[in-house]
Amino acid sequence: MRDFTIDANRVQQRIEQLAEIGRISDTGVCRLALSPEDREAAEVVKGWMEEAGMSVRLDGFGNLIGRLAGTNPEAPAVMLGSHIDTQPYAGRFDGIVGVIGAIEVVQKLAEQQIVPAVSIEVAAFCDEEGCRFNKGLFGVRGILGRLEEGELERTDKNGVTRREALLAFGGDPERFEESRYAPGQVGAFLELHIEQGPVLESLGSPVGIVTGISGPLWWTVDLYGFAGHAGSVPMGLRKDALVGASKIVVGLQALASSEPGAPTVGTVGSLRVFPDSRNIIPEHVQFTIDLRDIDLPRRNKLEERLRTLIDEVVQEHGLRIEIREDTNSEPRYCADRILDTIREAAGEMELALPALMSGPFHDSLAMSYYCDYGMIFVRCKDGISHNPKEFASKEDIAAGTELLYLTTLRMCGYGMPIRGRDERDEPA
């Protein structure tokens, strides 16, 4: 591999500095979306964007966006970026690598006195994770006009609404309209991200090219039974919501594993029991369901089977159920022209570039409905993510950032045209 143009030490130092904001252990981070820690991190990132020569704004949706004007500022921009919010029990790299890597690309261009033919925007999108308000990709969906009714009234576990948190952060629903992007304002989106899986490590490759993102289906499920004394109500007369929930959890595991070799995954990651007492039969259980697959017809069939299973459990135990669909996204594939450009840049680096799918969703998923997109993955040790043990080496991150840099050069007028998404590719 040839020598890097980007400054690997600067990238690493910034990752380490950002990890101090919301630090929860030697390597862990808790920086929930729209929290005071998230706001502090945004201020630090804003300073780095300005140091790189960008004009910077915090928009109405809470997105931090820097812009480096090109020689043709009216042409569709190339946007780079990711997010800086984290899960409550997280590591230092998820999302952060994509934001800091994007800033490094722009800063290196400025240091080399390269003025791109088209403008470059760097986005630190608000609330990609979705863990605080049970609905992710908020900021990126906001600029694309894809928010749903009632999203601002969603509450966190402490009863704080997203509206309240957004206002405290510096966003403002009154500025939503001016913050939305017009069609064609951005011609392509590039996201650098850790893999969050074990494939690259198994192949011995520092970086990889993403060909598409699996479509996530997210539900919030409420099961209602009837509370009673744990010592006096016979087993056959109980309406135990937790027993019903347990059967659904086990059933989801079986369904997601039913086709050997398929990339289908199903998870129940959050569960709350009421009244939460050892000697009271659970009356109400709320839990989440996350079902993902790159094959939409297969995911739809599994959803049908899951609903049948749920109906059977509800009938068997005399329960009542409510299902709220929080997210329902189809799989989205990367643009061939961007894949080709990334491969050309990798060739210049004399770097082998495995192709792989992304199971997790990313800001790129939302951007795919607006413009062509591409993703670069960085090797993730043991495939661990959403955990303080999450790790990507300085060398691998540098390789990914260099690949992002060379790809951006080509996409900003040094080798390929910029255009928006074909109108025929609009979602149904």
Coordinates of C-alpha atoms in Angstrom, one line a residue:
M1 CA 0.0 0.0 0.0
R2 CA 1.4 3.4 -0.9
D3 CA 2.0 6.2 1.7
F4 CA -1.0 8.1 2.9
T5 CA -1.8 11.6 2.1
I6 CA -4.1 12.1 5.1
D7 CA -2.8 12.8 8.6
A8 CA -3.4 9.5 10.5
N9 CA -2.2 11.0 13.8
R10 CA -4.6 13.9 13.6
V11 CA -7.5 11.5 12.9
Q12 CA -6.6 9.3 15.8
Q13 CA -6.1 12.2 18.2
R14 CA -9.6 13.6 17.4
I15 CA -11.2 10.2 17.9
E16 CA -9.6 9.9 21.3
Q17 CA -10.6 13.5 22.2
L18 CA -14.2 12.9 21.3
A19 CA -14.2 9.7 23.3
E20 CA -13.7 11.7 26.4
I21 CA -17.1 13.4 26.1
G22 CA -19.6 11.0 27.6
R23 CA -16.8 8.5 28.7
I24 CA -18.2 5.7 30.8
S25 CA -15.1 3.4 31.2
D26 CA -11.6 3.1 29.9
T27 CA -13.0 2.7 26.3
G28 CA -16.7 3.2 26.6
V29 CA -18.9 6.1 25.6
C30 CA -22.5 7.2 26.4
R31 CA -23.4 10.2 24.3
L32 CA -27.1 10.0 23.7
A33 CA -28.7 12.1 20.9
L34 CA -29.6 15.6 21.9
S35 CA -28.1 15.2 25.4
P36 CA -25.7 17.8 27.0
E37 CA -22.8 15.5 26.0
D38 CA -24.0 15.4 22.4
R39 CA -24.1 19.2 22.4
E40 CA -20.6 19.4 23.9
A41 CA -19.3 17.0 21.2
A42 CA -21.0 19.1 18.5
E43 CA -19.1 22.2 19.6
V44 CA -15.8 20.3 19.4
V45 CA -16.6 19.0 16.0
K46 CA -17.7 22.4 14.8
G47 CA -14.3 23.8 15.8
W48 CA -12.6 21.1 13.7
M49 CA -14.8 21.9 10.7
E50 CA -13.9 25.5 10.9
E51 CA -10.2 24.7 11.3
A52 CA -10.5 22.7 8.1
G53 CA -11.8 25.8 6.3
M54 CA -15.5 25.1 6.2
S55 CA -18.4 27.4 7.0
V56 CA -20.5 25.6 9.6
R57 CA -24.2 25.7 10.7
L58 CA -26.4 23.8 13.2
D59 CA -29.7 23.4 11.4
G60 CA -33.2 23.1 12.7
F61 CA -33.0 19.3 12.9
G62 CA -29.9 19.4 15.1
N63 CA -27.5 18.5 12.2
L64 CA -24.1 20.0 12.2
I65 CA -23.1 20.7 8.6
G66 CA -19.9 22.2 7.3
R67 CA -19.4 23.3 3.7
L68 CA -16.3 23.9 1.6
A69 CA -17.3 25.9 -1.5
G70 CA -16.2 24.6 -4.9
T71 CA -15.3 26.5 -8.1
N72 CA -18.9 25.7 -9.3
P73 CA -20.9 26.3 -6.1
E74 CA -24.2 26.0 -7.9
A75 CA -23.5 22.4 -8.9
P76 CA -24.8 19.6 -6.8
A77 CA -22.5 19.1 -3.8
V78 CA -20.8 15.9 -2.7
M79 CA -21.7 15.2 0.9
L80 CA -19.6 13.2 3.3
G81 CA -20.3 12.3 6.9
S82 CA -22.0 10.2 9.5
H83 CA -23.0 10.8 13.2
I84 CA -21.5 11.5 16.6
D85 CA -24.4 10.3 18.9
T86 CA -23.9 6.9 20.5
Q87 CA -25.8 4.1 22.1
P88 CA -26.0 4.1 25.9
Y89 CA -23.3 1.4 26.2
A90 CA -21.0 2.2 23.2
G91 CA -17.5 2.4 21.9
R92 CA -15.4 5.2 20.3
F93 CA -15.8 4.5 16.6
D94 CA -19.4 3.9 15.5
G95 CA -20.3 7.0 13.4
I96 CA -17.4 9.0 14.7
V97 CA -14.9 7.6 12.3
G98 CA -17.1 8.8 9.4
V99 CA -17.4 12.3 10.7
I100 CA -13.7 12.8 11.6
G101 CA -12.6 11.1 8.5
A102 CA -14.7 13.4 6.4
I103 CA -13.3 16.5 8.1
E104 CA -9.8 15.1 7.5
V105 CA -10.5 14.8 3.8
V106 CA -11.6 18.5 3.6
Q107 CA -8.7 19.7 5.8
K108 CA -6.2 17.8 3.7
L109 CA -7.6 19.4 0.5
A110 CA -7.3 22.8 2.1
E111 CA -3.7 22.2 3.2
Q112 CA -2.8 21.1 -0.3
Q113 CA -4.6 24.2 -1.7
I114 CA -6.9 22.0 -3.8
V115 CA -10.2 23.8 -4.6
P116 CA -12.8 21.1 -5.6
A117 CA -14.8 21.7 -8.8
V118 CA -18.0 21.1 -6.8
S119 CA -18.7 22.0 -3.1
I120 CA -18.1 19.4 -0.4
E121 CA -20.4 19.2 2.6
V122 CA -19.6 17.3 5.8
A123 CA -22.5 16.3 8.0
A124 CA -22.7 15.1 11.6
F125 CA -26.3 14.0 11.5
C126 CA -28.5 14.2 14.5
D127 CA -29.8 11.0 16.2
E128 CA -28.8 8.3 13.9
E129 CA -28.9 5.7 16.6
G130 CA -32.6 6.1 17.5
C131 CA -32.1 4.5 21.0
R132 CA -33.3 7.5 23.0
F133 CA -36.6 8.2 21.2
N134 CA -37.0 4.8 19.5
K135 CA -36.8 6.2 16.1
G136 CA -33.4 6.7 14.3
L137 CA -32.0 8.6 11.4
F138 CA -33.9 11.7 12.6
G139 CA -31.6 14.4 11.3
V140 CA -31.0 13.0 7.9
R141 CA -34.6 12.2 7.4
G142 CA -35.4 15.7 8.5
I143 CA -33.4 17.4 5.7
L144 CA -35.1 15.1 3.2
G145 CA -38.6 15.9 4.3
R146 CA -39.1 12.3 5.5
L147 CA -40.1 12.8 9.2
E148 CA -43.4 11.2 10.3
E149 CA -46.3 12.7 12.3
G150 CA -45.7 12.8 16.0
E151 CA -42.0 12.3 16.0
L152 CA -41.4 15.5 18.1
E153 CA -43.7 14.2 20.8
R154 CA -41.9 10.9 21.3
T155 CA -40.5 10.7 24.8
D156 CA -37.3 9.1 26.3
K157 CA -37.3 7.0 29.4
N158 CA -37.4 10.1 31.6
G159 CA -40.4 11.6 29.9
V160 CA -38.5 14.2 27.9
T161 CA -39.9 14.8 24.5
R162 CA -37.8 15.0 21.4
R163 CA -39.1 18.6 20.9
E164 CA -37.8 19.6 24.3
A165 CA -34.5 17.9 23.8
L166 CA -34.1 19.4 20.3
L167 CA -34.8 22.9 21.5
A168 CA -32.3 22.6 24.4
F169 CA -29.7 21.3 21.9
G170 CA -30.0 24.3 19.6
G171 CA -32.4 22.9 17.0
D172 CA -35.8 24.5 16.3
P173 CA -38.9 23.1 14.6
E174 CA -39.6 26.6 13.4
R175 CA -36.5 26.3 11.2
F176 CA -37.4 22.9 9.7
E177 CA -38.5 24.3 6.4
E178 CA -35.4 26.4 5.8
S179 CA -33.2 23.4 6.8
R180 CA -34.7 21.0 4.2
Y181 CA -32.6 20.2 1.1
A182 CA -34.1 21.0 -2.3
P183 CA -34.0 18.2 -5.0
G184 CA -30.5 18.1 -6.6
Q185 CA -28.8 20.1 -3.9
V186 CA -26.5 17.1 -3.2
G187 CA -25.4 14.8 -6.0
A188 CA -23.8 12.0 -4.0
F189 CA -23.3 10.9 -0.5
L190 CA -20.2 9.0 0.9
E191 CA -20.0 7.4 4.3
L192 CA -17.0 5.9 6.0
H193 CA -18.0 3.6 8.9
I194 CA -16.6 0.7 10.9
E195 CA -18.0 -2.6 9.7
Q196 CA -19.7 -3.6 13.1
G197 CA -19.3 -7.2 12.0
P198 CA -16.5 -9.8 11.6
V199 CA -16.3 -10.3 7.8
L200 CA -13.3 -8.0 7.0
E201 CA -11.4 -9.4 9.9
S202 CA -12.1 -12.9 8.7
L203 CA -10.7 -11.9 5.3
G204 CA -7.7 -10.1 6.7
S205 CA -8.7 -6.9 5.0
P206 CA -8.4 -3.4 6.6
V207 CA -11.2 -1.9 4.5
G208 CA -14.1 -3.1 2.3
I209 CA -16.7 -1.7 -0.1
V210 CA -20.4 -1.8 0.7
T211 CA -22.8 -2.9 -2.0
G212 CA -26.0 -2.3 -0.1
I213 CA -27.8 -2.0 3.3
S214 CA -30.3 -4.4 4.7
G215 CA -33.8 -3.1 5.3
P216 CA -34.7 -2.8 9.0
L217 CA -38.2 -3.4 10.4
W218 CA -38.7 -2.0 13.9
W219 CA -41.7 -2.6 16.1
T220 CA -42.6 -1.5 19.6
V221 CA -44.9 -4.2 21.0
D222 CA -47.2 -3.8 24.1
L223 CA -48.7 -7.0 25.5
Y224 CA -51.4 -6.7 28.2
G225 CA -52.5 -9.4 30.5
F226 CA -53.9 -9.2 34.1
A227 CA -51.9 -8.8 37.3
G228 CA -52.6 -11.2 40.2
H229 CA -50.9 -12.7 43.3
A230 CA -48.1 -15.0 42.2
G231 CA -48.9 -17.4 45.0
S232 CA -52.6 -17.8 44.6
V233 CA -53.6 -17.7 40.9
P234 CA -53.5 -21.2 39.4
M235 CA -51.3 -21.5 36.3
G236 CA -54.1 -22.4 34.0
L237 CA -56.1 -19.2 34.9
R238 CA -53.3 -16.7 34.4
K239 CA -53.0 -14.0 31.8
D240 CA -49.2 -13.6 32.1
A241 CA -47.9 -10.9 29.7
L242 CA -44.3 -11.9 30.3
V243 CA -44.9 -15.5 29.4
G244 CA -46.5 -14.4 26.1
A245 CA -43.6 -12.0 25.4
S246 CA -41.1 -14.8 26.1
K247 CA -42.7 -17.1 23.5
I248 CA -42.6 -14.3 20.9
V249 CA -38.9 -13.6 21.7
V250 CA -38.0 -17.3 21.2
G251 CA -40.2 -17.5 18.1
L252 CA -38.4 -14.5 16.5
Q253 CA -35.1 -16.2 17.1
A254 CA -36.3 -19.4 15.4
L255 CA -37.8 -17.5 12.4
A256 CA -34.6 -15.4 11.9
S257 CA -32.6 -18.6 11.9
S258 CA -34.9 -20.7 9.8
E259 CA -32.9 -20.4 6.5
P260 CA -29.3 -21.5 6.9
G261 CA -26.8 -19.1 5.4
A262 CA -29.3 -16.3 5.0
P263 CA -28.3 -12.8 6.4
T264 CA -31.6 -12.5 8.2
V265 CA -31.3 -11.2 11.8
G266 CA -34.0 -10.7 14.5
T267 CA -33.5 -9.1 17.9
V268 CA -35.5 -8.1 21.0
G269 CA -33.1 -5.5 22.5
S270 CA -35.4 -3.7 25.0
L271 CA -38.0 -5.2 27.4
R272 CA -39.9 -3.5 30.2
V273 CA -42.2 -5.3 32.7
F274 CA -45.0 -3.9 34.8
P275 CA -45.5 -3.9 37.7
D276 CA -42.0 -5.5 38.0
S277 CA -42.5 -7.3 41.3
R278 CA -41.4 -10.8 42.1
N279 CA -44.8 -11.8 43.6
I280 CA -47.1 -10.2 41.0
I281 CA -48.0 -11.8 37.7
P282 CA -46.8 -9.4 35.0
E283 CA -49.7 -7.4 33.5
H284 CA -47.9 -5.3 30.9
V285 CA -44.8 -6.0 28.9
Q286 CA -43.4 -3.6 26.3
F287 CA -40.6 -4.8 24.1
T288 CA -38.9 -4.0 20.8
I289 CA -38.5 -6.1 17.7
D290 CA -35.8 -5.6 15.1
L291 CA -36.0 -7.7 12.0
R292 CA -33.6 -7.1 9.1
D293 CA -32.8 -8.7 5.7
I294 CA -31.2 -7.6 2.4
D295 CA -33.9 -9.7 0.7
L296 CA -37.2 -7.8 1.0
P297 CA -39.5 -10.6 -0.1
R298 CA -37.9 -13.0 2.4
R299 CA -38.3 -10.4 5.2
N300 CA -41.9 -9.8 4.3
K301 CA -42.6 -13.6 4.5
L302 CA -41.0 -13.7 7.9
E303 CA -43.0 -10.8 9.0
E304 CA -46.2 -12.6 8.1
R305 CA -45.1 -15.7 10.0
L306 CA -44.2 -13.6 13.0
R307 CA -47.6 -11.9 13.0
T308 CA -49.2 -15.4 12.9
L309 CA -47.1 -16.5 15.8
I310 CA -48.0 -13.4 17.8
D311 CA -51.7 -14.0 17.2
E312 CA -51.4 -17.6 18.4
V313 CA -49.6 -16.5 21.6
V314 CA -52.2 -13.8 22.3
Q315 CA -55.1 -16.2 21.9
E316 CA -53.4 -18.9 24.0
H317 CA -52.8 -16.7 27.0
G318 CA -55.8 -14.4 26.8
L319 CA -53.7 -11.3 26.1
R320 CA -54.3 -8.0 24.3
I321 CA -51.6 -6.6 22.0
E322 CA -50.7 -3.3 20.3
I323 CA -47.9 -3.1 17.7
R324 CA -46.4 0.2 16.7
E325 CA -44.3 0.2 13.6
D326 CA -41.3 2.5 14.2
T327 CA -39.3 1.9 11.1
N328 CA -39.9 0.0 7.9
S329 CA -37.2 0.4 5.3
E330 CA -36.5 -1.6 2.1
P331 CA -32.9 -2.7 1.3
R332 CA -31.0 -0.1 -0.6
Y333 CA -28.1 -0.7 -3.0
C334 CA -25.1 1.5 -3.6
A335 CA -24.7 3.2 -7.0
D336 CA -22.6 1.4 -9.5
R337 CA -20.8 4.6 -10.6
I338 CA -19.7 5.2 -7.0
L339 CA -18.7 1.6 -6.5
D340 CA -16.5 1.9 -9.6
T341 CA -15.0 5.1 -8.3
I342 CA -14.2 3.6 -4.9
R343 CA -12.6 0.6 -6.6
E344 CA -10.5 2.9 -8.8
A345 CA -9.2 4.8 -5.7
A346 CA -8.4 1.5 -4.1
G347 CA -6.4 0.5 -7.1
E348 CA -4.4 3.6 -6.8
M349 CA -3.6 2.6 -3.2
E350 CA -2.8 -1.0 -4.3
L351 CA -5.4 -2.1 -1.9
A352 CA -7.6 -5.2 -2.2
L353 CA -11.2 -4.3 -1.6
P354 CA -13.7 -7.0 -0.6
A355 CA -17.4 -6.4 -1.2
L356 CA -19.9 -6.9 1.5
M357 CA -23.4 -6.0 2.6
S358 CA -24.3 -3.9 5.6
G359 CA -26.7 -5.5 8.1
P360 CA -26.9 -2.3 10.3
F361 CA -28.6 0.7 8.9
H362 CA -26.8 4.0 8.5
D363 CA -27.5 7.6 7.5
S364 CA -26.7 6.4 4.0
L365 CA -30.0 4.4 4.1
A366 CA -32.0 7.6 4.2
M367 CA -29.7 9.5 1.8
S368 CA -30.2 6.7 -0.8
Y369 CA -33.8 8.0 -1.4
Y370 CA -32.4 11.4 -2.3
C371 CA -29.1 10.8 -4.2
D372 CA -26.7 8.1 -5.2
Y373 CA -24.6 6.8 -2.2
G374 CA -21.5 4.7 -1.4
M375 CA -20.0 3.4 1.7
I376 CA -16.6 2.3 2.9
F377 CA -16.2 -0.1 5.8
V378 CA -13.2 -0.3 8.2
R379 CA -12.3 -3.5 9.9
C380 CA -13.8 -3.9 13.3
K381 CA -12.0 -6.2 15.8
D382 CA -13.9 -9.4 16.6
G383 CA -16.9 -7.7 14.9
I384 CA -17.8 -6.1 18.2
S385 CA -19.9 -2.8 18.1
H386 CA -22.4 -1.1 20.4
N387 CA -20.0 -2.1 23.2
P388 CA -17.1 -0.4 24.9
K389 CA -14.8 -3.2 23.5
E390 CA -15.5 -1.9 20.0
F391 CA -12.2 -1.3 18.3
A392 CA -10.7 -0.3 15.0
S393 CA -6.9 0.3 14.6
K394 CA -5.3 3.6 13.8
E395 CA -3.8 2.0 10.6
D396 CA -7.1 0.6 9.4
I397 CA -8.9 3.9 10.0
A398 CA -6.2 5.7 8.2
A399 CA -6.6 3.3 5.2
G400 CA -10.3 4.0 5.1
T401 CA -9.8 7.7 5.4
E402 CA -7.3 7.7 2.6
L403 CA -9.7 5.7 0.4
L404 CA -12.4 8.3 1.2
Y405 CA -10.0 11.1 0.3
L406 CA -9.1 9.6 -3.1
T407 CA -12.7 8.8 -3.9
T408 CA -13.8 12.3 -2.9
L409 CA -11.2 13.8 -5.2
R410 CA -12.6 11.9 -8.2
M411 CA -16.2 12.7 -7.3
C412 CA -15.5 16.4 -7.0
G413 CA -14.7 16.9 -10.6
Y414 CA -11.4 14.9 -10.8
G415 CA -12.7 12.0 -12.9
M416 CA -16.5 11.6 -12.7
P417 CA -19.6 13.6 -13.3
I418 CA -21.9 14.5 -10.4
R419 CA -25.7 14.1 -10.7
G420 CA -28.7 13.4 -8.5
R421 CA -30.7 10.2 -8.2
D422 CA -32.7 9.2 -11.3
E423 CA -36.3 10.1 -10.6
R424 CA -37.3 6.6 -11.7
D425 CA -35.6 5.2 -8.6
E426 CA -37.9 7.0 -6.1
P427 CA -39.3 4.8 -3.4
A428 CA -42.9 3.6 -3.8

